[in-house]
Coordinates of C-alpha atoms in Angstrom, one line a residue:
X1 CA 0.0 0.0 0.0
X2 CA 1.3 3.5 -0.9
X3 CA 0.8 6.6 1.3
X4 CA 0.0 10.1 0.1
X5 CA 0.1 12.9 2.7
X6 CA -0.6 10.5 5.5
X7 CA -3.4 8.6 3.7
X8 CA -3.1 5.0 2.7
X9 CA -3.7 4.6 -1.0
X10 CA -4.0 1.3 -3.0
X11 CA -1.3 0.8 -5.6
X12 CA -3.8 0.7 -8.5
X13 CA -5.5 3.9 -7.3
X14 CA -2.1 5.6 -7.0
X15 CA -1.2 4.6 -10.5
X16 CA -4.5 5.9 -11.9
X17 CA -3.9 9.2 -10.2
X18 CA -0.5 9.5 -11.8
X19 CA -1.9 8.8 -15.2
X20 CA -4.7 11.4 -14.8
X21 CA -2.2 14.0 -13.7
X22 CA 0.1 13.3 -16.7
X23 CA -2.9 13.6 -19.1
X24 CA -3.9 16.9 -17.5
X25 CA -0.4 18.3 -17.8
X26 CA -0.4 17.4 -21.5
X27 CA -3.6 19.4 -22.0
X28 CA -2.1 22.5 -20.3
X29 CA -0.7 24.9 -23.0
X30 CA 3.1 25.4 -23.2
X31 CA 4.6 28.7 -22.0
X32 CA 4.1 31.8 -24.2
X33 CA 7.8 31.8 -25.2
X34 CA 7.3 28.5 -27.0
X35 CA 4.3 29.9 -28.9
X36 CA 6.2 33.0 -30.0
X37 CA 9.2 31.1 -31.4
X38 CA 10.1 32.2 -35.0
X39 CA 7.0 34.5 -35.0
X40 CA 7.2 38.2 -35.7
X41 CA 5.0 40.5 -33.6
X42 CA 4.3 44.2 -34.3
X43 CA 3.5 46.6 -31.4
X44 CA 2.7 50.3 -31.9
X45 CA 3.6 51.2 -28.3
X46 CA 5.6 49.8 -25.5
X47 CA 2.5 49.5 -23.3
X48 CA 0.8 47.4 -26.0
X49 CA 3.8 45.0 -25.9
X50 CA 3.7 44.7 -22.1
X51 CA -0.1 44.2 -21.9
X52 CA 0.0 41.5 -24.6
X53 CA 2.0 39.1 -22.3
X54 CA 3.9 37.7 -25.3
X55 CA 7.2 39.2 -24.0
X56 CA 8.3 40.3 -20.6
X57 CA 8.1 44.0 -19.6
X58 CA 11.9 44.1 -19.6
X59 CA 12.1 42.8 -23.2
X60 CA 9.4 45.2 -24.4
X61 CA 11.2 48.2 -22.8
X62 CA 14.6 47.2 -24.2
X63 CA 13.1 46.6 -27.7
X64 CA 11.6 50.1 -27.9
X65 CA 14.7 51.7 -26.5
X66 CA 16.9 49.9 -29.0
X67 CA 14.5 50.8 -31.8
X68 CA 14.6 54.5 -31.0
X69 CA 18.4 54.5 -30.8
X70 CA 18.7 52.5 -34.1
X71 CA 16.3 54.9 -35.9
X72 CA 18.2 57.9 -34.6
X73 CA 21.5 56.4 -35.6
X74 CA 20.7 55.1 -39.1
X75 CA 17.7 57.0 -40.4
X76 CA 18.6 59.4 -43.2
X77 CA 18.2 63.1 -42.7
X78 CA 16.5 65.6 -45.0
X79 CA 16.6 69.4 -45.0
X80 CA 13.1 69.7 -46.5
X81 CA 10.0 68.1 -45.0
X82 CA 8.5 67.4 -48.4
X83 CA 11.6 65.4 -49.5
X84 CA 11.4 63.2 -46.4
X85 CA 7.7 62.6 -46.8
X86 CA 8.3 61.6 -50.4
X87 CA 10.6 58.8 -49.4
X88 CA 9.1 57.7 -46.0
X89 CA 5.6 59.2 -45.8
X90 CA 5.8 59.7 -42.1
X91 CA 8.4 62.1 -40.9
X92 CA 9.2 64.4 -37.9
X93 CA 11.5 67.3 -37.3
X94 CA 14.6 66.5 -35.3
X95 CA 17.5 68.5 -33.9
X96 CA 20.4 67.5 -36.2
X97 CA 24.0 67.8 -35.2
X98 CA 25.7 70.7 -36.9
X99 CA 28.5 69.8 -39.3
X100 CA 31.4 71.8 -40.7
X101 CA 29.5 72.5 -43.9
X102 CA 26.5 73.7 -41.9
X103 CA 28.6 76.1 -39.9
X104 CA 30.1 77.6 -43.0
X105 CA 26.9 77.9 -44.9
X106 CA 24.5 80.9 -45.0
X107 CA 21.5 78.8 -43.8
X108 CA 20.1 79.6 -40.3
X109 CA 21.8 77.6 -37.6
X110 CA 18.6 76.6 -35.9
X111 CA 17.0 75.2 -39.1
X112 CA 15.5 71.8 -38.3
X113 CA 16.2 68.6 -40.1
X114 CA 13.6 65.9 -40.9
X115 CA 13.8 62.2 -40.4
X116 CA 11.4 59.3 -40.8
X117 CA 9.3 58.3 -37.8
X118 CA 8.5 54.7 -36.9
X119 CA 5.0 53.2 -36.9
X120 CA 6.1 50.8 -34.1
X121 CA 8.5 48.0 -33.4
X122 CA 8.7 44.4 -34.7
X123 CA 9.8 41.8 -32.2
X124 CA 10.8 38.3 -33.0
X125 CA 11.7 35.4 -30.7
X126 CA 14.6 34.1 -32.7
X127 CA 16.6 30.9 -31.8
X128 CA 19.4 33.1 -30.5
X129 CA 17.1 35.3 -28.4
X130 CA 14.5 38.0 -28.7
X131 CA 15.3 40.7 -31.3
X132 CA 13.6 43.9 -32.4
X133 CA 13.7 46.5 -35.1
X134 CA 11.9 49.7 -35.9
X135 CA 9.1 49.6 -38.5
X136 CA 8.5 52.4 -40.9
X137 CA 5.5 53.3 -43.1
X138 CA 7.4 52.0 -46.2
X139 CA 9.4 49.0 -46.9
X140 CA 13.1 49.5 -46.0
X141 CA 16.1 47.4 -46.8
X142 CA 16.8 44.8 -44.1
X143 CA 20.3 46.0 -43.8
X144 CA 19.2 49.5 -42.9
X145 CA 17.3 48.4 -39.7
X146 CA 18.4 44.9 -38.9
X147 CA 17.0 43.0 -35.9
X148 CA 19.0 43.8 -32.8
X149 CA 19.0 41.7 -29.6
X150 CA 17.1 43.1 -26.7
X151 CA 19.7 41.6 -24.3
X152 CA 22.1 44.3 -25.5
X153 CA 21.9 48.1 -25.5
X154 CA 22.2 49.7 -28.9
X155 CA 22.9 53.1 -27.3
X156 CA 25.8 51.6 -25.3
X157 CA 27.3 50.1 -28.4
X158 CA 27.2 53.4 -30.2
X159 CA 29.0 55.0 -27.3
X160 CA 31.6 52.3 -27.1
X161 CA 32.2 52.7 -30.9
X162 CA 32.7 56.4 -30.5
X163 CA 35.1 55.8 -27.6
X164 CA 37.2 53.4 -29.7
X165 CA 37.3 55.8 -32.6
X166 CA 38.4 58.7 -30.4
X167 CA 41.0 56.5 -28.7
X168 CA 42.6 55.9 -32.1
X169 CA 43.7 59.6 -32.1
X170 CA 46.9 60.1 -30.1
X171 CA 47.1 62.7 -27.4
X172 CA 49.1 65.9 -28.3
X173 CA 52.0 64.9 -26.1
X174 CA 52.3 61.6 -27.9
X175 CA 52.8 62.9 -31.4
X176 CA 56.2 62.4 -33.0
X177 CA 56.6 64.3 -36.2
X178 CA 57.9 62.2 -39.1
X179 CA 59.1 59.5 -36.7
X180 CA 59.2 56.8 -39.5
X181 CA 60.6 59.0 -42.2
X182 CA 64.3 59.9 -42.8
X183 CA 65.0 63.6 -43.1
X184 CA 65.7 64.7 -46.7
X185 CA 69.0 66.5 -47.0
X186 CA 69.4 66.5 -50.8
X187 CA 69.6 69.6 -52.9
X188 CA 66.4 70.7 -54.7
X189 CA 66.4 72.6 -57.9
X190 CA 63.5 73.9 -59.8
X191 CA 63.5 74.3 -63.6
X192 CA 62.4 77.6 -65.0
X193 CA 59.6 75.9 -66.8
X194 CA 58.1 74.8 -63.5
X195 CA 57.9 78.4 -62.4
X196 CA 56.4 79.7 -65.6
X197 CA 58.0 82.0 -68.2
X198 CA 60.3 84.6 -66.6
X199 CA 60.8 87.7 -68.7
X200 CA 63.3 90.5 -68.1
X201 CA 66.2 90.6 -65.6
X202 CA 65.9 88.6 -62.4
X203 CA 67.8 88.2 -59.2
X204 CA 70.9 90.2 -58.7
X205 CA 70.5 91.8 -62.2
X206 CA 67.4 93.7 -61.1
X207 CA 68.9 95.1 -57.9
X208 CA 71.8 96.6 -59.8
X209 CA 69.9 98.1 -62.7
X210 CA 66.4 99.1 -61.7
X211 CA 65.5 102.0 -59.4
X212 CA 63.2 101.9 -56.4
X213 CA 60.4 103.4 -58.4
X214 CA 60.9 100.9 -61.2
X215 CA 60.8 98.0 -58.8
X216 CA 57.6 99.3 -57.2
X217 CA 56.0 99.7 -60.6
X218 CA 57.1 96.2 -61.6
X219 CA 55.7 94.6 -58.5
X220 CA 52.5 96.6 -58.9
X221 CA 52.0 95.2 -62.5
X222 CA 53.0 91.7 -61.6
X223 CA 50.3 89.0 -62.1
X224 CA 48.5 88.0 -58.9
X225 CA 48.6 84.2 -58.1
X226 CA 46.4 83.2 -55.2

């Protein structure tokens, strides 16, 4: 006789109980993650993702944060709103970083730029983990907004990349001018043809023959070469 929580149970009754329990477990649906495997879900907002229960709140928050950072990093910029709407339909004004060309141009410094805005975020439970990407109003090349893992921070990787690029520039006290080049000590001579046609006396001849007024007049009439 078998016992269960202090009660004596016959062996055949205990076996039947085990079988019924196994059958009941088989009828219970698998976790949501198994149902979402290899499926792509679209969410317009982060709250919609959280309330769906398909993904965890942490995964939803990371997916939308990475999508915003990816859109800000890779989306093209346009100076005119009409041009942006022509390519992406949905656009919004953004504060673009000023470049060297912008600072030298005659355009107003506070002139806004325009970039495409996202309809929402696509999230997929891939075999290697949950990944997400921004979704625009038009079809975009997959390489433009590739799926990015929610387990990593897209913003942090951008900052790390910027730090690595800045670290490649040596500090001012570490520069060694021409450290790998041997100094040139040979004599350099220029042919007259390289300097253009030279007419009239030159060099010591002019100092001995022309007056101060003649020299001033010669320099005044000389061609200007920027």
